[in-house]
């Protein structure tokens, strides 16, 4: 059976949309077409749905870090080994979280023997010097608990199952040992352009983040390439990158399967396979793809599987495809100061700048640090804030050290009020007047979040931490609340009426101040003269001057559209179902028909994964899903263009 022959749904394939000009009317009882799968736009129907999907919250991880040997299914499990690495409670962070570990001892699971070893550092873990140098470049000295427990095992060649929430440092936990081992192979066998490590991630966003991390940690390894491959982007650049050769490939399962089917991704020399956020991949319907990828890899490859939870399907997969894996469980115990109020605001990307502007206008603040993910974003956001009248500056790793020091001094002295920074550039930053930390871009993990908000609420002062997130990212809140041991309350965007009232009041105050302190005689004469010559009322002239004084910036704001709320979906008794109750279409949306349904055992998560990862459509734009016997109805924006969609191959065929 070929790689794609068992694929009976469009769960990881691209979806082709027939736009209104070529659409036909809906026929609910119509049989599915026999050729390629089509997603057809329908006229509005009363049974349409619009409840968006959100991943269910992850179950709680174990408090201790433990390693338990997993025996093959047909034999009794051997006695368990234990390693316990407790994460210290962390005050507002000044440096990476400390980690301590217990030496393993072969003892029964009920009675572990612990021998504590304090102050483990990355230099103690046997990491390749080139990878270690890259860690030091970004300021990492001490591993997190999951890193301290996992890296030595992976360096030994063990398969590992890591149970860890987002925010425990798991990316470095698998990237650092993988790169160390590949660097050694590079030294022994010479450079190879074959793919030696493959990382699977559920979403393109995570795939890009992981690829960036690998690239950062591999920067001192010569002739080394990391390539992300994911749906929703053109095949051409990915095919070219694979032809040139990439030692590490990071991708979403659907696109990885496509490249394997095309022969463009050769896994014959694969040494290292990683599944990141495995439970999320299963929720999105990638289980079959993941198993097919396992079957295409060499039997002697090493596997690292990371998941926030351990559902039965992952447990079965680990027994079937992993070789006697060590199981590690860790719970982040970092926390923040009790005098920092944490809030989150649901806001879509295009509206974040306006949202930040309103918050800065309405809230009383002293100094602010706004965190973004990239160096380019620091400059971009700082420039936009300055154009809106704020005293802002950027700080990132590309800015010379002397200039960074001058910028920090300006913040301390009040010459600037807003610092836009990356995580690395702000590490160790201690400015007492910081009253607000704004997570403009959501951090990669909760550990970074804790470090960020540790910049405020210092020396007994109260602080505010604000997190911008899309509805799709809301599932991360639980991990953040666990890490900080504090609730994160929802904040509401200041209304246009509130902002406009404040702006009008401030503008009136400026007029009063100018009349009292400035010599306006020349302007008064000019207005009088203009009024007589052009027969224009003085009030109209004053209004024109006010517009000129605004410098092209509008005085009044309009209401921003609210971010859509994602609600938990309900499953039907057979496990297949619709995302939410029947209700009217959201304004601006239309219904599209997909020619797969319950007969093809398609799941709501499969449809979400296909559209979001292969169709180039944000999951925030996906509304209700109604799965029928032989087709499904999906609510999507009514104005989708052909460029948003790509052909969907028939079940059982390779993607073209």
XYZ file of C-alpha atoms in Angstrom:
656
model
C 0.000 0.000 0.000
C 1.431 3.345 -1.026
C 2.006 6.175 1.346
C -1.185 7.967 0.411
C -3.523 5.023 -0.294
C -5.103 4.920 3.152
C -5.935 8.604 3.177
C -9.714 8.674 2.885
C -10.267 12.282 3.898
C -8.830 15.637 2.972
C -7.408 16.049 6.442
C -3.884 16.943 5.394
C -4.341 17.749 1.766
C -4.918 21.089 0.162
C -8.503 22.274 -0.362
C -9.655 23.816 -3.582
C -12.389 26.431 -3.356
C -14.812 27.093 -6.204
C -15.659 30.772 -5.934
C -19.216 32.177 -6.341
C -19.043 32.524 -10.107
C -18.579 28.782 -10.556
C -20.529 27.455 -7.575
C -23.617 25.298 -7.678
C -26.457 25.231 -5.198
C -26.229 22.954 -2.192
C -27.848 19.540 -2.338
C -27.563 17.976 1.125
C -28.263 14.418 -0.046
C -25.965 14.549 -3.006
C -23.300 11.847 -3.301
C -19.678 12.835 -3.098
C -17.987 13.353 -6.478
C -15.726 10.562 -7.633
C -12.837 12.647 -8.870
C -10.762 15.131 -6.871
C -12.157 16.453 -3.616
C -13.793 19.839 -3.941
C -14.799 22.379 -1.392
C -17.754 24.273 -2.785
C -19.154 27.586 -1.652
C -22.865 27.397 -0.892
C -25.615 29.964 -0.583
C -26.515 30.865 3.035
C -28.326 28.038 4.803
C -30.146 28.031 8.151
C -28.204 25.054 9.427
C -24.807 26.713 9.134
C -22.516 26.764 12.123
C -20.016 29.324 13.308
C -18.542 28.069 16.558
C -14.770 28.086 16.026
C -12.518 25.336 17.251
C -10.086 25.498 20.113
C -7.826 22.732 21.280
C -8.864 21.259 24.601
C -6.746 22.143 27.591
C -3.827 19.850 28.317
C -4.040 17.664 31.376
C -1.816 18.457 34.298
C 1.717 17.087 34.059
C 3.354 15.276 36.939
C 5.114 17.457 39.533
C 8.328 15.470 39.636
C 10.629 14.690 36.754
C 10.914 10.969 36.476
C 12.349 8.430 34.097
C 10.510 5.144 33.854
C 11.642 2.346 31.592
C 8.868 1.249 29.234
C 9.039 -2.461 28.480
C 7.919 -4.018 25.185
C 4.245 -4.897 25.204
C 4.786 -8.622 25.505
C 7.154 -8.492 28.476
C 6.916 -7.287 32.030
C 8.227 -3.802 32.677
C 11.625 -3.715 34.398
C 12.236 -1.805 37.596
C 12.028 1.927 37.079
C 14.832 4.436 37.147
C 14.121 7.877 38.510
C 15.577 11.288 37.920
C 13.943 14.151 39.750
C 14.719 17.708 38.738
C 12.668 20.241 40.599
C 12.237 23.680 39.106
C 12.956 26.334 41.713
C 10.405 28.945 42.597
C 11.679 31.988 40.804
C 11.354 35.590 41.849
C 11.244 38.074 39.002
C 13.800 36.426 36.787
C 17.299 37.802 36.386
C 18.739 34.810 34.545
C 17.630 31.446 33.139
C 15.888 29.183 35.623
C 18.215 27.089 37.715
C 17.914 23.332 37.536
C 18.942 20.564 39.829
C 18.858 16.850 39.168
C 19.008 13.599 41.052
C 21.332 10.851 39.979
C 19.453 7.808 38.640
C 19.266 4.728 40.782
C 17.837 1.354 39.766
C 15.191 0.963 42.431
C 11.522 -0.017 42.497
C 9.093 2.693 41.441
C 7.554 2.860 44.881
C 10.808 3.729 46.605
C 13.076 5.958 44.575
C 16.469 6.813 45.972
C 17.471 10.403 45.353
C 20.915 11.903 45.344
C 20.756 15.634 44.747
C 23.238 17.479 42.596
C 22.935 21.245 42.697
C 23.807 23.839 40.079
C 23.930 21.827 36.851
C 25.100 23.932 33.909
C 25.008 23.252 30.195
C 28.781 22.864 30.221
C 28.353 19.835 32.519
C 26.075 17.888 30.158
C 28.586 16.759 27.514
C 27.219 19.009 24.773
C 29.318 19.529 21.636
C 31.480 22.673 22.076
C 30.038 24.320 18.959
C 26.480 23.936 20.203
C 27.549 25.006 23.685
C 29.066 28.184 22.229
C 25.763 28.991 20.518
C 23.915 28.575 23.824
C 26.375 30.907 25.506
C 25.896 33.449 22.709
C 22.230 33.817 23.660
C 22.978 33.897 27.378
C 21.901 30.380 28.367
C 24.009 28.897 31.149
C 21.781 26.606 33.192
C 19.332 24.063 31.794
C 15.689 23.890 32.741
C 14.545 20.686 34.497
C 13.347 19.036 31.284
C 16.646 19.909 29.604
C 18.774 18.639 32.493
C 16.902 15.326 32.535
C 16.539 14.807 28.779
C 19.778 16.004 27.172
C 22.081 13.370 28.763
C 19.715 10.552 27.760
C 19.437 11.727 24.174
C 23.211 12.182 23.969
C 23.508 8.524 25.020
C 21.273 7.519 22.120
C 18.190 6.656 24.176
C 14.652 7.082 22.891
C 12.743 9.496 25.108
C 9.106 10.344 25.804
C 8.910 13.779 27.411
C 5.736 14.907 29.156
C 6.138 18.660 29.393
C 3.925 21.685 29.051
C 4.736 24.459 26.633
C 7.172 26.713 28.432
C 9.448 24.158 30.050
C 12.234 24.578 27.495
C 11.516 21.414 25.532
C 12.710 22.782 22.172
C 16.290 23.045 23.417
C 15.807 19.712 25.203
C 15.650 17.906 21.856
C 17.486 20.361 19.577
C 20.711 20.601 21.590
C 21.445 16.836 21.800
C 20.361 16.309 18.191
C 22.787 18.945 16.947
C 25.546 17.636 19.207
C 25.216 14.134 17.763
C 24.990 15.402 14.184
C 28.090 17.553 14.735
C 29.981 14.439 15.848
C 28.828 12.560 12.736
C 29.967 15.536 10.678
C 33.450 15.212 12.214
C 33.608 11.429 11.777
C 32.164 11.005 8.290
C 32.626 14.407 6.737
C 29.841 16.755 5.648
C 26.651 15.167 4.322
C 23.747 16.902 2.622
C 21.334 14.084 3.474
C 18.516 14.700 5.932
C 19.694 13.337 9.274
C 17.122 14.860 11.640
C 13.391 15.320 11.093
C 11.158 17.290 13.462
C 7.375 17.090 13.141
C 5.248 19.958 14.469
C 1.464 20.393 14.316
C 1.403 23.922 12.873
C 3.448 26.020 10.504
C 3.991 28.602 13.261
C 5.568 26.048 15.567
C 7.573 24.552 12.691
C 9.065 27.971 11.959
C 9.852 28.588 15.629
C 11.585 25.223 15.980
C 13.526 25.773 12.751
C 14.683 29.163 14.044
C 15.855 27.547 17.287
C 17.810 24.848 15.415
C 19.389 27.486 13.186
C 20.422 29.536 16.220
C 21.964 26.565 18.039
C 23.748 25.325 14.886
C 25.352 28.622 13.883
C 28.882 27.463 14.788
C 28.606 24.170 12.854
C 30.111 24.537 9.377
C 28.138 23.675 6.246
C 24.907 23.008 8.118
C 21.377 23.744 6.916
C 17.973 23.728 8.614
C 14.909 23.753 6.349
C 11.263 24.289 7.380
C 8.590 22.667 5.179
C 4.915 23.292 5.806
C 1.574 23.569 4.048
C 0.115 26.767 2.714
C 3.353 27.830 1.037
C 4.751 27.207 -2.431
C 6.446 23.894 -3.146
C 9.154 25.454 -5.308
C 11.433 26.919 -2.616
C 10.993 23.823 -0.448
C 11.877 21.484 -3.329
C 14.916 23.617 -4.150
C 16.024 23.529 -0.518
C 15.641 19.760 -0.344
C 17.610 19.328 -3.584
C 20.443 21.421 -2.154
C 20.321 19.304 0.987
C 19.372 20.036 4.582
C 20.668 18.089 7.555
C 17.616 19.105 9.623
C 14.085 19.304 8.231
C 11.286 20.715 10.382
C 7.785 20.337 9.033
C 4.103 19.698 9.428
C 3.072 16.061 8.899
C 0.920 16.680 5.824
C 3.642 18.486 3.884
C 6.317 16.020 5.021
C 4.168 13.163 3.664
C 3.788 15.045 0.385
C 7.562 15.404 0.008
C 8.131 11.743 0.873
C 5.535 10.754 -1.750
C 7.208 12.951 -4.365
C 10.626 11.506 -3.550
C 11.946 14.946 -2.676
C 12.527 14.030 0.994
C 14.900 11.099 1.479
C 14.904 9.641 4.996
C 17.233 6.720 4.282
C 20.018 8.223 6.425
C 17.793 9.645 9.147
C 19.411 9.500 12.583
C 16.960 11.479 14.692
C 13.169 11.859 14.659
C 11.313 14.296 16.921
C 7.578 14.668 17.509
C 6.883 18.035 19.119
C 3.459 18.594 20.708
C 2.408 15.086 19.717
C -0.976 15.321 21.437
C -1.776 18.458 19.448
C -0.903 16.637 16.213
C -3.369 13.899 17.101
C -6.091 16.420 17.922
C -5.589 17.988 14.504
C -6.020 14.616 12.779
C -2.395 13.868 11.871
C -2.226 10.421 13.544
C -2.234 8.463 10.291
C 0.400 10.700 8.709
C 2.653 10.394 11.753
C 2.446 6.604 11.650
C 3.217 6.599 7.923
C 6.265 8.767 8.555
C 7.445 6.393 11.281
C 7.174 3.534 8.784
C 9.385 5.381 6.290
C 12.271 5.903 8.729
C 15.165 3.510 9.427
C 14.597 1.128 12.333
C 17.745 2.289 14.132
C 16.791 5.989 14.198
C 16.539 7.669 17.585
C 13.161 9.110 18.597
C 12.226 11.933 20.957
C 8.489 12.361 21.525
C 7.255 15.403 23.456
C 3.674 15.900 24.542
C 1.764 17.834 27.187
C -0.489 14.827 27.824
C -0.304 11.079 27.273
C -3.531 9.871 25.645
C -3.848 6.185 24.841
C -3.027 6.657 21.170
C 0.328 8.258 21.974
C 1.059 5.550 24.546
C 0.349 2.884 21.915
C 2.461 4.715 19.336
C 5.413 4.976 21.718
C 5.268 1.236 22.441
C 5.067 0.385 18.754
C 7.664 2.724 17.286
C 10.065 3.668 20.116
C 12.794 1.417 21.461
C 12.420 0.983 25.243
C 11.989 4.742 25.770
C 12.796 6.614 28.951
C 9.739 8.551 30.082
C 10.274 11.988 31.583
C 7.599 14.124 33.195
C 8.122 17.697 34.306
C 5.996 20.516 35.560
C 7.245 24.071 35.467
C 7.312 25.620 38.927
C 8.424 29.114 38.052
C 6.324 31.896 39.481
C 6.136 35.665 39.505
C 5.921 38.314 42.155
C 2.502 38.614 43.783
C 2.435 42.367 43.122
C 2.256 41.952 39.332
C -1.241 42.037 37.874
C -1.544 39.827 34.803
C -4.087 40.459 32.077
C -4.662 39.246 28.541
C -6.343 40.897 25.585
C -7.721 38.975 22.626
C -6.723 40.925 19.547
C -5.999 39.949 15.971
C -2.613 40.800 14.454
C -3.639 43.733 12.230
C -5.199 45.532 15.204
C -2.392 45.082 17.753
C -0.811 48.483 17.117
C -4.130 50.282 17.569
C -4.851 48.222 20.689
C -1.473 49.105 22.207
C -2.000 52.768 21.349
C -5.341 52.828 23.162
C -3.928 51.108 26.236
C -1.047 53.580 26.415
C -3.465 56.496 26.097
C -5.911 55.275 28.738
C -3.702 53.597 31.364
C -1.416 55.519 33.672
C 2.120 54.246 33.189
C 5.665 55.186 34.015
C 7.997 53.043 31.924
C 6.933 50.303 29.492
C 8.718 47.370 27.875
C 6.951 45.913 24.831
C 8.287 42.476 23.859
C 8.316 41.274 20.264
C 9.809 38.152 18.705
C 12.187 39.483 16.071
C 14.857 42.136 15.778
C 13.126 43.686 12.788
C 9.881 43.943 14.744
C 11.586 46.003 17.474
C 12.558 48.714 14.987
C 9.209 48.586 13.201
C 7.071 48.898 16.334
C 9.288 51.584 17.887
C 9.075 53.687 14.700
C 5.285 53.356 14.572
C 4.921 54.340 18.222
C 7.144 57.378 17.679
C 5.007 58.410 14.710
C 2.008 58.352 17.065
C 3.659 60.698 19.513
C 5.194 58.296 22.034
C 8.792 58.457 23.249
C 9.923 54.978 22.170
C 13.159 53.214 21.244
C 14.201 49.742 20.129
C 16.748 47.378 21.616
C 17.890 44.111 20.035
C 20.954 41.962 19.552
C 22.044 43.742 16.358
C 22.302 47.130 18.053
C 25.859 47.887 19.267
C 26.370 47.458 22.984
C 27.186 51.128 23.604
C 23.992 52.238 21.878
C 21.973 49.696 23.861
C 23.443 51.061 27.088
C 22.562 54.613 26.064
C 19.006 53.514 25.286
C 18.613 51.835 28.674
C 20.007 54.937 30.394
C 17.465 57.059 28.515
C 14.704 54.779 29.786
C 15.978 55.020 33.355
C 16.197 58.816 33.168
C 12.752 59.258 31.616
C 13.951 60.573 28.258
C 12.099 57.679 26.647
C 9.065 55.909 28.089
C 8.675 52.807 25.929
C 11.345 50.237 25.140
C 10.588 47.700 22.399
C 12.786 44.651 22.953
C 13.467 41.023 22.104
C 13.830 38.440 24.858
C 17.601 38.139 24.463
C 18.224 41.901 24.419
C 16.170 42.427 27.595
C 17.781 39.594 29.555
C 19.028 40.944 32.876
C 17.481 44.371 32.285
C 16.758 46.084 35.618
C 14.935 49.421 35.396
C 12.975 50.344 38.505
C 10.463 52.617 36.764
C 8.985 49.863 34.579
C 5.285 49.840 35.432
C 4.027 47.829 32.451
C 5.279 44.876 30.437
C 3.363 44.296 27.219
C 3.736 40.937 25.475
C 3.010 42.415 22.048
C 4.040 39.104 20.478
C 3.165 36.059 22.551
C 6.353 34.345 23.820
C 7.447 30.925 22.582
C 7.053 29.384 26.030
C 5.973 30.168 29.569
C 9.557 30.347 30.778
C 10.121 33.312 28.472
C 6.843 34.812 29.663
C 7.975 34.618 33.292
C 11.292 36.269 32.414
C 9.511 39.020 30.521
C 7.044 40.014 33.208
C 9.781 39.826 35.824
C 10.913 43.223 34.485
C 8.028 44.876 36.378
C 6.666 44.706 39.922
C 10.130 45.148 41.441
C 11.297 46.585 44.751
C 7.840 46.431 46.278
C 6.240 48.409 43.444
C 3.100 47.178 41.728
C 3.350 46.168 38.098
C 1.129 45.280 35.170
C 1.727 42.531 32.628
C -0.448 42.542 29.511
C -0.503 39.680 27.020
C -1.786 40.098 23.468
C -3.120 36.844 22.055
C -5.334 35.623 19.253
C -8.275 33.343 20.036
C -6.247 30.453 18.638
C -3.539 31.033 21.250
C -5.914 31.206 24.196
C -5.221 27.578 25.135
C -1.781 28.727 26.362
C -3.385 30.619 29.244
C -3.617 27.542 31.427
C 0.108 26.855 31.082
C 0.890 30.474 31.950
C -1.354 30.402 35.011
C 0.320 27.192 36.162
C 3.781 28.631 35.649
C 3.028 31.880 37.477
C 0.601 30.406 40.017
C -1.628 33.386 39.434
C -4.776 33.967 37.398
C -4.517 35.922 34.166
C -7.668 38.002 33.897
C -9.196 39.116 30.634
C -8.969 42.811 29.901
C -11.230 44.671 27.541
C -9.986 47.107 24.965
C -10.701 50.728 25.883
C -13.700 51.840 23.858
C -13.490 54.438 21.127
C -15.708 56.692 23.239
C -13.300 56.510 26.190
C -10.261 57.199 24.024
C -11.943 60.031 22.132
C -13.083 61.720 25.345
C -9.509 61.651 26.638
C -8.083 62.906 23.344
C -10.527 65.801 23.131
C -9.775 66.748 26.728
C -6.016 66.694 26.132
C -6.390 68.701 22.938
C -8.454 71.324 24.768
C -5.813 71.463 27.503
C -3.128 72.106 24.874
C -5.169 74.985 23.461
C -5.537 76.513 26.924
C -1.844 76.049 27.687
C -0.821 77.615 24.374
C -3.101 80.621 24.833
C -1.673 81.210 28.299
C 2.005 80.742 27.537
C 2.606 81.622 23.880
C 2.503 84.848 21.906
C -0.294 84.173 19.420
C -0.680 87.716 18.093
C 0.777 86.935 14.655
C -1.558 83.956 14.201
C -4.548 86.013 15.401
C -3.810 88.642 12.767
C -3.428 85.918 10.115
C -6.801 84.385 10.972
C -8.539 87.775 10.993
C -7.055 88.637 7.617
C -7.993 85.245 6.135
C -11.517 85.534 7.539
C -12.064 88.902 5.848
C -10.486 87.971 2.519
C -12.166 84.578 2.085
C -15.351 85.130 4.043
C -14.676 81.979 6.103
C -15.754 81.813 9.759
C -12.949 81.850 12.306
C -14.167 78.506 13.681
C -13.596 76.863 10.282
C -10.098 78.333 10.072
C -9.329 77.095 13.589
C -10.559 73.616 12.636
C -8.259 73.586 9.592
C -5.308 74.631 11.750
C -6.154 71.856 14.225
C -6.071 69.289 11.417
C -2.696 70.637 10.331
C -1.433 70.397 13.908
C -2.364 66.711 13.997
C 0.223 66.014 11.311
C -1.996 63.631 9.395
C -2.946 61.609 12.472
C -6.695 61.304 13.109
C -7.884 62.943 16.309
C -10.738 60.505 16.905
C -10.661 56.715 16.673
C -13.242 54.181 15.563
C -14.234 50.956 17.269
C -11.994 47.997 16.425
C -13.633 44.701 15.424
C -13.670 42.242 18.310
C -11.529 39.114 18.048
C -13.775 36.074 17.513
C -14.324 33.916 20.573
C -13.271 30.292 20.270
C -15.548 27.912 22.117
C -15.025 24.317 23.104
C -16.576 21.916 20.637
C -18.974 19.113 21.449
C -18.533 15.656 20.006
C -21.372 13.461 18.887
C -21.687 9.966 20.301
C -19.852 8.404 17.356
C -16.886 10.731 17.823
C -17.694 12.678 14.678
C -19.649 15.858 14.870
C -20.070 19.519 14.384
C -18.246 22.387 15.954
C -20.960 24.019 18.009
C -24.728 24.465 17.861
C -26.622 25.466 14.755
C -26.919 29.214 14.340
C -26.795 31.938 11.724
C -23.725 32.705 9.659
C -21.232 35.236 10.943
C -21.403 38.423 8.885
C -18.991 38.284 5.960
C -18.813 34.480 5.938
C -20.207 31.886 3.556
C -20.690 28.127 3.618
C -18.374 25.802 1.693
C -19.008 22.143 0.923
C -16.315 19.461 1.315
C -17.012 16.091 -0.272
C -16.055 13.989 2.747
C -18.110 13.160 5.807
C -18.769 10.535 8.452
C -18.498 7.704 5.931
C -14.894 8.709 5.334
C -14.388 9.027 9.119
C -13.335 12.649 8.845
C -13.043 14.591 12.122
C -13.510 18.333 12.749
C -9.847 18.634 13.707
C -8.865 17.015 10.403
C -10.738 19.671 8.459
C -9.248 22.465 10.570
C -5.746 21.066 10.064
C -6.232 20.733 6.319
C -7.556 24.243 5.815
C -5.174 25.962 8.239
C -1.978 24.125 7.295
C -2.465 23.385 3.602
C -4.912 26.020 2.402
C -3.057 29.026 3.795
C -6.117 30.174 5.746
C -5.794 31.225 9.383
C -7.663 28.964 11.788
C -9.179 32.145 13.261
C -11.096 32.491 9.979
C -12.594 29.005 10.197
C -16.090 29.036 11.627
C -18.587 26.246 12.140
C -18.110 22.737 10.765
C -21.114 20.481 10.158
C -20.140 16.900 9.301
C -22.838 15.012 7.377
C -22.876 11.411 6.176
C -21.092 11.988 2.857
C -20.039 15.631 2.973
C -19.252 18.445 5.386
C -20.172 22.133 5.539
C -17.553 24.659 6.628
C -18.006 28.349 7.373
C -15.224 30.487 5.870
C -14.812 34.095 4.689
C -17.017 34.829 1.688
C -14.284 36.675 -0.208
C -11.725 33.882 -0.548
C -9.692 34.249 -3.702
C -8.207 31.448 -5.829
C -4.752 32.403 -4.518
C -5.920 31.378 -1.049
C -6.583 27.813 -2.187
C -4.756 25.034 -3.981
C -5.960 21.837 -5.678
C -7.026 18.942 -3.480
C -5.982 15.500 -4.802
C -8.360 12.600 -4.709
C -8.107 10.202 -1.760
C -5.364 7.666 -2.266
C -3.381 9.697 -4.755
C -0.174 11.586 -4.279
C -0.339 15.325 -4.198
C 0.612 16.883 -7.458
